Amino acid sequence: MFGDHRRSLILSQTAAFIGLIVVGSWVSIPFFPVPLTLQTLFVLLSGAVMKRYAVIPTGLYVLFGAMNLPVFHNGTAGIGILLGPTGGYMLGFIPAACIAGMAYEGSGRSRHAAGFILGTGTIYAIGMAWLSVSAGLSLVDAFIVGVIPFVPGDALKAYAAYFVAERYLSSEQGDI
Amino acid sequence: MAEILQYIPGSGLFHQLHPGTKILFIILVSIITILTTSIAVLIALLLVLFILALAGHLFKQVIQQMVLVVFMSVILYLITIVTVPEGTIVGYLIPSFIPAIGGNLPITIDALIVGTVLTLRFAILITAFQLFVISTQPRDLVHTMERAHIPADYTLMFVIALRFIPTLQMEGKRIHEAQLARGYHPGEGFIGRIKSVAPVMVPLVSNSLARATLLGLTIDIRGYRTRKRTSLRERKMGMTDKIAIPLMAAVAIAFAYSFVMVYLS
């Protein structure tokens, strides 16, 4: 190719995934016990498609939110949200995408599935730690409030991400 | 929510400032807000922001944003009341005349103080960023990012992502309608909404990635990164900036001095 094709591909895929994460965070699906947003689905998918470069879209997503673009859940934005009780989940997206990406650099179904589970776990760990610090809860309380209600929805999303990723990667005949 | 950067044309104080100056302003306000815990300082800062908004003819937009702040403050107060149970009790969240559950969840003065500080912080940050966003054109923001030596790749990603968001939103709607037209009936209510996700998500992801691949090829073929880029319009620092930057430096020094003094004593 003429210039650095890999680089321009990363560039445009980054833009696409930021768009997808933003659109996913605006859609809220009623679910038990808390409503689902599709943010983590696309965060995990970005890892599957962009491998370890997935830190770029997730990092920029958080940065955009900090710059007050209405990209967080339900169109909220700003440093206030990032420093608020739920900010840790947003920060957790960055390592989660990286972990999912590193899992997808290798092959094997169990490796891919493990990457998604570990990625989701990272989001929980950072979100829970930040929740307990910012709201002054004990870690056990933060676990009850900030992790358990989300487990059924996130299990569903991780499964959906795995399903979509396998379908996408098997239909794509390698890089161009 | 198709408009993501809600720029409002105008010629007030904030429109005249260089974007770089405005970013400095936001950083200064954020640092003061996060470090201080004094309610008086926070209220003063919020009033200053309101006066600046009035001077910049942006008061109406800032007040509109306050609805969100009021809504968030209720949540912040509830969280602090539940999580700070120690201190002097002034009342109960559940009135004591209600049988069985009455008299639970005490409201303490400490909780109210923490809640007020959190609410004021939230209001100040929201207002400062709102002032920045509605008075800055995306074009100027991109130029400022370039001048700050942020790599061209990142500014380009920023612009493309901004462009992609409304497109993807439209695409999601279109795919949903297309699936409905093919006789796809997700069902009503709770389970239906969940079931309707997969047939929309798979085409949405693969379409947007196909679009991204095409865009990547286009960028490459048009010779991105092969020669030096120049821009048509540049925003120069004006008189207002030259006054505003020393003023902010003075405030920063004064705040740092008082903060260190309080910390040492």
CSV table of C-alpha atoms in Angstrom, one decimal, chain A:
chain,number,residue,atom,x,y,z
A,1,MET,CA,0.0,0.0,0.0
A,2,PHE,CA,1.0,3.6,-0.4
A,3,GLY,CA,1.5,4.9,3.1
A,4,ASP,CA,1.1,3.2,6.4
A,5,HIS,CA,-2.1,1.3,5.8
A,6,ARG,CA,-2.2,-0.4,9.1
A,7,ARG,CA,-2.0,2.9,10.8
A,8,SER,CA,-4.9,4.5,8.9
A,9,LEU,CA,-6.9,1.4,9.5
A,10,ILE,CA,-6.4,1.7,13.3
A,11,LEU,CA,-7.3,5.3,12.9
A,12,SER,CA,-10.7,4.7,11.2
A,13,GLN,CA,-11.5,1.7,13.3
A,14,THR,CA,-10.9,3.8,16.4
A,15,ALA,CA,-13.3,6.4,15.2
A,16,ALA,CA,-15.9,3.6,14.4
A,17,PHE,CA,-15.6,2.1,17.8
A,18,ILE,CA,-15.9,5.4,19.7
A,19,GLY,CA,-19.0,6.0,17.7
A,20,LEU,CA,-20.3,2.5,18.6
A,21,ILE,CA,-19.6,2.9,22.3
A,22,VAL,CA,-21.3,6.3,22.3
A,23,VAL,CA,-24.4,5.0,20.5
A,24,GLY,CA,-24.4,1.9,22.8
A,25,SER,CA,-24.3,4.1,25.9
A,26,TRP,CA,-27.3,6.1,24.7
A,27,VAL,CA,-29.5,2.9,24.3
A,28,SER,CA,-30.9,1.6,27.5
A,29,ILE,CA,-32.6,-1.8,27.5
A,30,PRO,CA,-34.8,-2.6,30.5
A,31,PHE,CA,-33.4,-5.7,32.3
A,32,PHE,CA,-33.4,-7.2,35.7
A,33,PRO,CA,-32.4,-5.8,38.2
A,34,VAL,CA,-30.7,-2.7,36.5
A,35,PRO,CA,-31.2,-1.4,33.0
A,36,LEU,CA,-28.5,-2.5,30.5
A,37,THR,CA,-26.4,-0.2,28.3
A,38,LEU,CA,-24.5,-1.6,25.5
A,39,GLN,CA,-21.2,0.2,26.3
A,40,THR,CA,-19.3,-2.9,27.6
A,41,LEU,CA,-20.5,-5.0,24.7
A,42,PHE,CA,-18.7,-2.6,22.3
A,43,VAL,CA,-15.8,-2.2,24.6
A,44,LEU,CA,-15.2,-6.0,24.5
A,45,LEU,CA,-15.8,-6.1,20.8
A,46,SER,CA,-13.3,-3.3,20.2
A,47,GLY,CA,-10.8,-5.6,21.9
A,48,ALA,CA,-11.7,-8.5,19.7
A,49,VAL,CA,-11.4,-6.6,16.5
A,50,MET,CA,-8.5,-4.1,17.2
A,51,LYS,CA,-6.5,-6.4,19.4
A,52,ARG,CA,-4.3,-4.5,21.9
A,53,TYR,CA,-4.8,-1.2,20.0
A,54,ALA,CA,-8.3,-1.2,21.6
A,55,VAL,CA,-6.9,0.9,24.4
A,56,ILE,CA,-7.0,3.9,21.9
A,57,PRO,CA,-10.8,4.0,21.3
A,58,THR,CA,-11.6,3.3,25.0
A,59,GLY,CA,-9.1,5.9,26.2
A,60,LEU,CA,-10.3,8.5,23.8
A,61,TYR,CA,-13.9,7.7,24.8
A,62,VAL,CA,-13.1,8.5,28.4
A,63,LEU,CA,-11.2,11.6,27.3
A,64,PHE,CA,-14.2,12.8,25.2
A,65,GLY,CA,-16.4,12.4,28.2
A,66,ALA,CA,-14.0,14.4,30.3
A,67,MET,CA,-14.1,17.1,27.6
A,68,ASN,CA,-17.9,17.4,28.2
A,69,LEU,CA,-19.1,15.7,25.0
A,70,PRO,CA,-22.3,14.0,26.0
A,71,VAL,CA,-20.9,10.5,25.4
A,72,PHE,CA,-21.6,8.8,28.8
A,73,HIS,CA,-24.8,6.9,29.7
A,74,ASN,CA,-28.0,8.7,28.8
A,75,GLY,CA,-26.1,11.6,27.3
A,76,THR,CA,-24.3,12.8,30.5
A,77,ALA,CA,-20.8,14.0,30.4
A,78,GLY,CA,-18.0,15.8,32.2
A,79,ILE,CA,-15.3,15.4,34.8
A,80,GLY,CA,-18.1,15.4,37.3
A,81,ILE,CA,-19.3,12.0,36.1
A,82,LEU,CA,-15.8,10.6,35.9
A,83,LEU,CA,-15.1,11.7,39.5
A,84,GLY,CA,-18.6,10.6,40.7
A,85,PRO,CA,-19.5,7.2,42.1
A,86,THR,CA,-19.8,5.5,38.7
A,87,GLY,CA,-16.6,6.9,37.1
A,88,GLY,CA,-14.5,3.8,38.0
A,89,TYR,CA,-16.5,1.7,35.5
A,90,MET,CA,-15.6,4.1,32.7
A,91,LEU,CA,-11.9,4.0,33.6
A,92,GLY,CA,-12.1,0.2,33.8
A,93,PHE,CA,-13.1,0.1,30.1
A,94,ILE,CA,-9.5,0.9,29.1
A,95,PRO,CA,-7.7,-2.1,30.7
A,96,ALA,CA,-10.7,-4.3,29.9
A,97,ALA,CA,-10.4,-3.6,26.2
A,98,CYS,CA,-6.7,-4.2,26.4
A,99,ILE,CA,-7.1,-7.5,28.1
A,100,ALA,CA,-9.8,-8.7,25.7
A,101,GLY,CA,-7.5,-7.5,22.8
A,102,MET,CA,-4.5,-9.5,24.1
A,103,ALA,CA,-6.7,-12.6,24.4
A,104,TYR,CA,-7.8,-12.2,20.8
A,105,GLU,CA,-4.2,-11.9,19.6
A,106,GLY,CA,-4.0,-15.7,20.1
A,107,SER,CA,-6.4,-18.2,18.8
A,108,GLY,CA,-8.6,-20.7,20.6
A,109,ARG,CA,-12.2,-20.4,21.8
A,110,SER,CA,-11.5,-20.8,25.5
A,111,ARG,CA,-8.7,-18.2,25.3
A,112,HIS,CA,-11.2,-15.7,23.7
A,113,ALA,CA,-13.9,-16.4,26.2
A,114,ALA,CA,-11.4,-16.1,29.1
A,115,GLY,CA,-10.4,-12.7,27.7
A,116,PHE,CA,-14.0,-11.4,27.8
A,117,ILE,CA,-14.6,-12.8,31.3
A,118,LEU,CA,-11.3,-11.2,32.6
A,119,GLY,CA,-12.1,-8.0,30.9
A,120,THR,CA,-15.5,-7.7,32.5
A,121,GLY,CA,-13.9,-8.6,35.8
A,122,THR,CA,-11.5,-5.8,35.4
A,123,ILE,CA,-14.3,-3.3,34.8
A,124,TYR,CA,-16.0,-4.6,38.0
A,125,ALA,CA,-12.7,-4.5,40.1
A,126,ILE,CA,-11.9,-0.9,39.1
A,127,GLY,CA,-15.5,0.3,39.3
A,128,MET,CA,-16.0,-1.3,42.7
A,129,ALA,CA,-12.7,0.1,44.1
A,130,TRP,CA,-13.6,3.6,42.9
A,131,LEU,CA,-17.2,3.3,44.2
A,132,SER,CA,-16.0,2.4,47.6
A,133,VAL,CA,-13.4,5.3,47.7
A,134,SER,CA,-15.7,8.0,46.3
A,135,ALA,CA,-18.9,7.1,48.1
A,136,GLY,CA,-17.1,6.0,51.3
A,137,LEU,CA,-18.6,2.5,51.3
A,138,SER,CA,-16.8,-0.6,52.5
A,139,LEU,CA,-15.6,-2.9,49.8
A,140,VAL,CA,-18.2,-5.5,50.7
A,141,ASP,CA,-21.0,-2.9,50.4
A,142,ALA,CA,-19.5,-1.7,47.1
A,143,PHE,CA,-19.6,-5.3,45.9
A,144,ILE,CA,-23.3,-5.7,46.8
A,145,VAL,CA,-24.3,-2.3,45.3
A,146,GLY,CA,-21.9,-2.1,42.4
A,147,VAL,CA,-21.3,-5.6,41.1
A,148,ILE,CA,-24.0,-8.1,42.0
A,149,PRO,CA,-26.9,-6.3,40.3
A,150,PHE,CA,-24.9,-6.0,37.0
A,151,VAL,CA,-23.8,-9.7,36.8
A,152,PRO,CA,-26.8,-11.1,34.9
A,153,GLY,CA,-26.8,-8.3,32.3
A,154,ASP,CA,-23.0,-8.4,31.8
A,155,ALA,CA,-23.0,-12.2,31.4
A,156,LEU,CA,-25.5,-11.7,28.6
A,157,LYS,CA,-23.5,-8.9,27.1
A,158,ALA,CA,-20.2,-10.9,27.3
A,159,TYR,CA,-21.9,-13.8,25.6
A,160,ALA,CA,-23.4,-11.5,22.9
A,161,ALA,CA,-19.9,-9.9,22.3
A,162,TYR,CA,-18.4,-13.4,22.0
A,163,PHE,CA,-21.0,-14.4,19.5
A,164,VAL,CA,-20.7,-11.3,17.4
A,165,ALA,CA,-16.9,-11.4,17.5
A,166,GLU,CA,-16.7,-15.0,16.4
A,167,ARG,CA,-19.1,-14.3,13.5
A,168,TYR,CA,-17.3,-11.2,12.5
A,169,LEU,CA,-13.8,-12.7,12.6
A,170,SER,CA,-14.9,-15.9,10.8
A,171,SER,CA,-16.5,-13.9,8.0
A,172,GLU,CA,-13.5,-11.5,7.6
A,173,GLN,CA,-10.9,-13.2,5.4
A,174,GLY,CA,-7.8,-11.7,7.1
A,175,ASP,CA,-6.6,-8.2,6.7
A,176,ILE,CA,-6.6,-6.5,3.4
